[in-house]
Short mmCIF file of C-alpha atoms in Angstrom, two decimals:
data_model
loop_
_atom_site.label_atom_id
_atom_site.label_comp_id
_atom_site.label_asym_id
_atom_site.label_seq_id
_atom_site.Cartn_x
_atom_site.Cartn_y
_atom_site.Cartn_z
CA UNK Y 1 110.44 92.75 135.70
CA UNK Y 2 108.22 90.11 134.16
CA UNK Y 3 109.02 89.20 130.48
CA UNK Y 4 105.37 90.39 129.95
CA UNK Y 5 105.73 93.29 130.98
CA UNK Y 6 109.55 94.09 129.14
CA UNK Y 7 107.67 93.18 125.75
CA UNK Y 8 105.23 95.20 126.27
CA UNK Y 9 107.71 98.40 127.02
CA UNK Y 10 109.55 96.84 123.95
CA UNK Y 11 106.63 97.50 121.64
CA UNK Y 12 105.86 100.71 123.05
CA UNK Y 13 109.84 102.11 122.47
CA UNK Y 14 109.20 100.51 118.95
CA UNK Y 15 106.14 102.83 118.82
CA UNK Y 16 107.65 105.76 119.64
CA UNK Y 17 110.84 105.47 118.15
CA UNK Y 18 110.45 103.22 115.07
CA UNK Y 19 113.26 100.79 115.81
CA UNK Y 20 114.84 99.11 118.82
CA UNK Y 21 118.52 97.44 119.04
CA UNK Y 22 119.24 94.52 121.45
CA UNK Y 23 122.37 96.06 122.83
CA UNK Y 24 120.39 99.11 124.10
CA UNK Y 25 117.28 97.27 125.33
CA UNK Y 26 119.53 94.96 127.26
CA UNK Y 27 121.58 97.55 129.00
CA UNK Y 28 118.09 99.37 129.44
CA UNK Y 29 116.41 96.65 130.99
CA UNK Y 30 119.55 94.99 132.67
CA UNK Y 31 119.30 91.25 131.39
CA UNK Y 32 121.62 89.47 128.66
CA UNK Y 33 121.35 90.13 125.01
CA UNK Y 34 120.84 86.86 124.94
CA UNK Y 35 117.59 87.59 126.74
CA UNK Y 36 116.35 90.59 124.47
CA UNK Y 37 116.60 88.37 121.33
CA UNK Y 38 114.44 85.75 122.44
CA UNK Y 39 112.10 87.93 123.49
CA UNK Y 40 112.29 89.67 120.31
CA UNK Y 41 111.94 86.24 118.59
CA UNK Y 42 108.77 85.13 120.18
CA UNK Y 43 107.10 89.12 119.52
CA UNK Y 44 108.48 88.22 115.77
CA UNK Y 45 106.62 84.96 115.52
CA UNK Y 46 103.19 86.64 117.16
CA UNK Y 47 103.81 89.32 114.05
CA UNK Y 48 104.41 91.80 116.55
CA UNK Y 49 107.65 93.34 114.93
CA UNK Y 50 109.84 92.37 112.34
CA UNK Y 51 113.47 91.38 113.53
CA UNK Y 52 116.47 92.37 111.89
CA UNK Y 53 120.15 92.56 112.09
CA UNK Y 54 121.09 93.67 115.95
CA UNK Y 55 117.22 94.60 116.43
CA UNK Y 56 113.81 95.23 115.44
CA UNK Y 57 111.23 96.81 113.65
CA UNK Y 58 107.54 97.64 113.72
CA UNK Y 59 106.02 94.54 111.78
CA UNK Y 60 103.81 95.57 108.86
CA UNK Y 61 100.51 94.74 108.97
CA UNK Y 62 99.97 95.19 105.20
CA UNK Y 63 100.83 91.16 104.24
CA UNK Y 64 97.90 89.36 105.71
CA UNK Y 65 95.57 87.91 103.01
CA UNK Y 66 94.14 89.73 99.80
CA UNK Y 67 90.36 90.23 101.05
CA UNK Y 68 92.00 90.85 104.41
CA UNK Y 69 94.00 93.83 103.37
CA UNK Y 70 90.65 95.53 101.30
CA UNK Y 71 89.44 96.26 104.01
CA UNK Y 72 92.22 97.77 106.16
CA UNK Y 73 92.40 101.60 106.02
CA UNK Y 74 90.47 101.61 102.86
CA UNK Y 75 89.58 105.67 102.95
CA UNK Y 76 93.74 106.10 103.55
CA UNK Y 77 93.98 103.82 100.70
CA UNK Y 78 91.10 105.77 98.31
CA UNK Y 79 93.03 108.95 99.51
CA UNK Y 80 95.98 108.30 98.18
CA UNK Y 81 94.83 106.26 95.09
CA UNK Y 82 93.07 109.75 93.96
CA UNK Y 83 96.48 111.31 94.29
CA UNK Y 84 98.24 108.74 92.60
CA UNK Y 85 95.86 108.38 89.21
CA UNK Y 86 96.52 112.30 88.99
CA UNK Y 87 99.75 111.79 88.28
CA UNK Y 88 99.09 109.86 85.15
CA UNK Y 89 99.31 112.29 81.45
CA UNK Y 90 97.91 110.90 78.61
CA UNK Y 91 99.93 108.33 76.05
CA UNK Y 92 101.83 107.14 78.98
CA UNK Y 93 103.06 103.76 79.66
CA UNK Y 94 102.10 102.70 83.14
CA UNK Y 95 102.92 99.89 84.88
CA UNK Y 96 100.66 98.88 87.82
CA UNK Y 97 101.53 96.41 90.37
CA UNK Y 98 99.03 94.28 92.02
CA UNK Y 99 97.82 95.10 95.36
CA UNK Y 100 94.69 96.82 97.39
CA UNK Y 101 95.96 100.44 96.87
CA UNK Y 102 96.66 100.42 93.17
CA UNK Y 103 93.10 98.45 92.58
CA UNK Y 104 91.60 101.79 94.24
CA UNK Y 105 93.70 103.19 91.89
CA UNK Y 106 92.02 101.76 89.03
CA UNK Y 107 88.71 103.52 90.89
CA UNK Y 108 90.16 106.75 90.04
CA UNK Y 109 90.91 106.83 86.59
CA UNK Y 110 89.18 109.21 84.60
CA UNK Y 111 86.89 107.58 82.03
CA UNK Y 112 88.19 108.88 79.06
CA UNK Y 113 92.20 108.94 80.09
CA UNK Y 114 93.62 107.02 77.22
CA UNK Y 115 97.18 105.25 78.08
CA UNK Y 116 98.43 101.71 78.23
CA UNK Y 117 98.59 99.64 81.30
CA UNK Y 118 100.84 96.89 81.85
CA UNK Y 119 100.31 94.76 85.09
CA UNK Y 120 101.10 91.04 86.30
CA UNK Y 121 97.68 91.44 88.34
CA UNK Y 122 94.27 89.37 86.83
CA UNK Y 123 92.16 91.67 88.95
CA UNK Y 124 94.18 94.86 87.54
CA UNK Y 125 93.90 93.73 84.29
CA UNK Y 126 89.33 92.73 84.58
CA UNK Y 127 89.15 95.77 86.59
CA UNK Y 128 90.50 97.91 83.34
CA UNK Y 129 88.32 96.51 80.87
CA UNK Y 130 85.68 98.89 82.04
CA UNK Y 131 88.25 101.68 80.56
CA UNK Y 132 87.87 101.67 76.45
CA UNK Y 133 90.73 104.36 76.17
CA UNK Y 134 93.13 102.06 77.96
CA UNK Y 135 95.54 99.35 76.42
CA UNK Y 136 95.73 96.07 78.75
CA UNK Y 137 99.11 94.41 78.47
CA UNK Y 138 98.72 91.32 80.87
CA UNK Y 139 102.08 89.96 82.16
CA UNK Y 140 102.14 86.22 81.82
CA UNK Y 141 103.40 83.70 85.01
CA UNK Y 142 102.29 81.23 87.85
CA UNK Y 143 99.60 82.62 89.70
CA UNK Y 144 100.72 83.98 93.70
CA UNK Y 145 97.55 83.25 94.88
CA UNK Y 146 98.07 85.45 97.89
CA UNK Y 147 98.17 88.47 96.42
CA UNK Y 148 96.13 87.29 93.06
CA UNK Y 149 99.42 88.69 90.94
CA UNK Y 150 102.12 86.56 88.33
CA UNK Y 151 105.75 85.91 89.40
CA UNK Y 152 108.62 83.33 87.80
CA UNK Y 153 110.81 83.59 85.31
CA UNK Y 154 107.94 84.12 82.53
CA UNK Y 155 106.62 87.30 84.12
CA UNK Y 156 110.55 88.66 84.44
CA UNK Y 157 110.80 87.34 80.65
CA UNK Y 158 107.65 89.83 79.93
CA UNK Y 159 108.96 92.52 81.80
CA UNK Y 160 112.13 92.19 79.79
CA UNK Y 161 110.86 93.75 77.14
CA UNK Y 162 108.72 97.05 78.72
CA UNK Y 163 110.20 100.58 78.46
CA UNK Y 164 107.19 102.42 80.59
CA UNK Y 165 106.87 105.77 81.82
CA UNK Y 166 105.38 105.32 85.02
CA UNK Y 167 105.86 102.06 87.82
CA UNK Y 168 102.94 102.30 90.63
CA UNK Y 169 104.68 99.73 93.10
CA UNK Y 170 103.14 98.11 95.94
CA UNK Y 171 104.69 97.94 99.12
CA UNK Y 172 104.05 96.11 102.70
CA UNK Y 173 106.23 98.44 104.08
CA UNK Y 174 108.43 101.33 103.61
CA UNK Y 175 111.61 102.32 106.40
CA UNK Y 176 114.15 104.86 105.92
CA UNK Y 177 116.49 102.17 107.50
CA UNK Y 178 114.77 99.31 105.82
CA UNK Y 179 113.91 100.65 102.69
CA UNK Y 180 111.04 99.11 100.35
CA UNK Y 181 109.95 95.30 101.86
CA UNK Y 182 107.30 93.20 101.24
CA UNK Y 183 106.20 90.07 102.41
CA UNK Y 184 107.00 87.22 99.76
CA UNK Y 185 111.00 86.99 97.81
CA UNK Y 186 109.42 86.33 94.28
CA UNK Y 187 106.93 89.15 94.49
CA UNK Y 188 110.25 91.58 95.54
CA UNK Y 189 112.38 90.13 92.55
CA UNK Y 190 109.00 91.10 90.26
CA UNK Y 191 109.07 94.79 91.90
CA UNK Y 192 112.56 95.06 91.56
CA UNK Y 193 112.25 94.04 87.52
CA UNK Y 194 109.20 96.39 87.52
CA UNK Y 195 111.16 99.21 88.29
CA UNK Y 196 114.40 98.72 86.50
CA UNK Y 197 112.00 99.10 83.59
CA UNK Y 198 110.18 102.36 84.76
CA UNK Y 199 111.60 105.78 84.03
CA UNK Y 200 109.75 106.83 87.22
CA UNK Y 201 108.70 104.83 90.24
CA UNK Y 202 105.89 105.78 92.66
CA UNK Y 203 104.66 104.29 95.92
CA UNK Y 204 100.94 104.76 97.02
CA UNK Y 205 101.59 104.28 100.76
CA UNK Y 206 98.50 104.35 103.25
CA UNK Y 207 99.32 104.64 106.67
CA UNK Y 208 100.26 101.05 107.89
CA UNK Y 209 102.84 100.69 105.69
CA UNK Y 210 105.15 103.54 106.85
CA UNK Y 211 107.88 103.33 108.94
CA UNK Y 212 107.53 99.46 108.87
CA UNK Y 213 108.83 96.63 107.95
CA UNK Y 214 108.58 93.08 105.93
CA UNK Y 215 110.93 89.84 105.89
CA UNK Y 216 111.79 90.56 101.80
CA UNK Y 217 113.59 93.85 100.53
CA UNK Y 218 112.42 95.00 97.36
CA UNK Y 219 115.49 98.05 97.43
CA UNK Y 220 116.63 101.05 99.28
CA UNK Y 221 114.62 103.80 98.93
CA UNK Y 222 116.56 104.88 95.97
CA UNK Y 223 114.72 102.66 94.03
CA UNK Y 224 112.06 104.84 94.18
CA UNK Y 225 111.46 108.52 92.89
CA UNK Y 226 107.89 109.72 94.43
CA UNK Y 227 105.51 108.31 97.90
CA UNK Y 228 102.30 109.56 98.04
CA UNK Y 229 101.00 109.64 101.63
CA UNK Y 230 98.55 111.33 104.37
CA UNK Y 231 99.00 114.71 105.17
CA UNK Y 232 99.38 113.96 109.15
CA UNK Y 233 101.90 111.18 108.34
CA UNK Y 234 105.26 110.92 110.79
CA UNK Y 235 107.23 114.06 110.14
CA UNK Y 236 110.73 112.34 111.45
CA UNK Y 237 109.67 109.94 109.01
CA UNK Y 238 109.12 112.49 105.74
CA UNK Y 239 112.03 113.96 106.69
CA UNK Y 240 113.77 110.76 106.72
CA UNK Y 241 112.74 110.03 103.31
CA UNK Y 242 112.92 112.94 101.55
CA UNK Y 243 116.32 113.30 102.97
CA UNK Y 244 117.34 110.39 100.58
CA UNK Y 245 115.70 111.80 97.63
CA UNK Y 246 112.59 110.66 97.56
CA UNK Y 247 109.95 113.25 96.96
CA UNK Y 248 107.20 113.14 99.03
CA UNK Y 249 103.48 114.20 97.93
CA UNK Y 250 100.92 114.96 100.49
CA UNK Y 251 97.01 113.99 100.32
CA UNK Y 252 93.77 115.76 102.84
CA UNK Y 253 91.30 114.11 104.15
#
């Protein structure tokens, strides 16, 4: 068999099966493990998959640049959003993390919902001034200019000192294996301060971050108490999650 033509099978067990170990795939396709991991490697560095320990899996396609990622699944994304600002009561203390999803979001706030926001994202933070019932508390720190957001010790200082009601976390990707990734280890220690300070956590997840992965965990799916998704989304997959607690809130088209 040509190595072409084993990654190519590779990716298509990944498909179907949402994760692939080198031991199987190498008594599968009869060549050294040794074999399987560089092929894995090279998929890894085209952003086909995401490696991890003894395997793989499916690569999220949720970390490639800010205006890049407005544009991807954006009716998923304005789906979900809807589903997401319903979930928001009056008074509340809501922390919103930067991202694509949570600025649609922003979208679907009722005009007259009066809570306070607290976010680490510039664009969060202009997007709410067109809200006159919501408090803006803008988290302080050097500017990630990939996703537009704060991070370093100043914005974990800020957070320090937020007991909110409600954590809207972005994600790149979310695995029962896996758990909660994203694709940059300063945004995943923010999201992991984030929600130590949240009585509730909630994930806004369109459809190509599930069952995926990212090269920085955020947490096990613990960390987490609600994922809004897609009503057609992976059964094995809902099943998967909700299994470890997580409840899991479906949107229509």
């Amino acid at each position: 068999m040509l190595t072409r033509q084993r990654k190519q099978l590779i990716l298509e067990k990944l498909s179907s099966e949402g994760q692939v170990l080198s031991k199987n795939l190498s008594l599968e396709f009869e060549v050294s493990e040794d074999t399987i991991r560089r092929d894995l490697r090279e998929l890894a560095a085209d952003g086909r998959l995401q490696r991890v320990h003894g395997g793989a899996l499916p690569a999220s396609q949720a970390v490639s640049s800010f205006a890049e990622r407005s544009s991807l699944g954006i009716e998923a994304k304005k789906r979900v959003a809807k589903k997401g600002a319903e979930l928001i009561s009056p008074g509340q203390v809501v922390i919103i993390d930067g991202g694509t999803t949570t600025a649609e979001l922003v979208r679907c706030l009722a005009a007259d919902l009066s809570f306070t926001a607290v976010t680490h994202s510039p664009g969060i933070a202009l997007a709410l001034v067109d809200y006159p019932q919501v408090e803006v508390i803008l988290i302080g720190g050097r500017l990630f200019r990939h996703s537009v957001v704060t991070v370093g010790a100043a914005a974990i200082e800020g957070i320090a000192h937020i007991h909110a009601d409600l954590f809207f976390m972005g994600v790149t990707g979310i695995h029962p294996d896996a758990g909660l990734t994203t694709g940059d280890y300063e945004e995943a220690c923010i999201k992991r301060a984030f929600s130590g300070r949240a009585a509730e956590t909630v994930v806004l997840a369109s459809p190509e971050k599930i069952n995926t992965a990212s090269s920085f965990r955020i947490g096990e799916l613990s960390l987490i108490n609600t994922v809004v998704v897609e009503a057609d989304s992976d059964s094995r997959w809902v099943e998967a999650v909700t299994g470890q607690g997580v409840s899991v809130v479906k949107v229509r088209s």
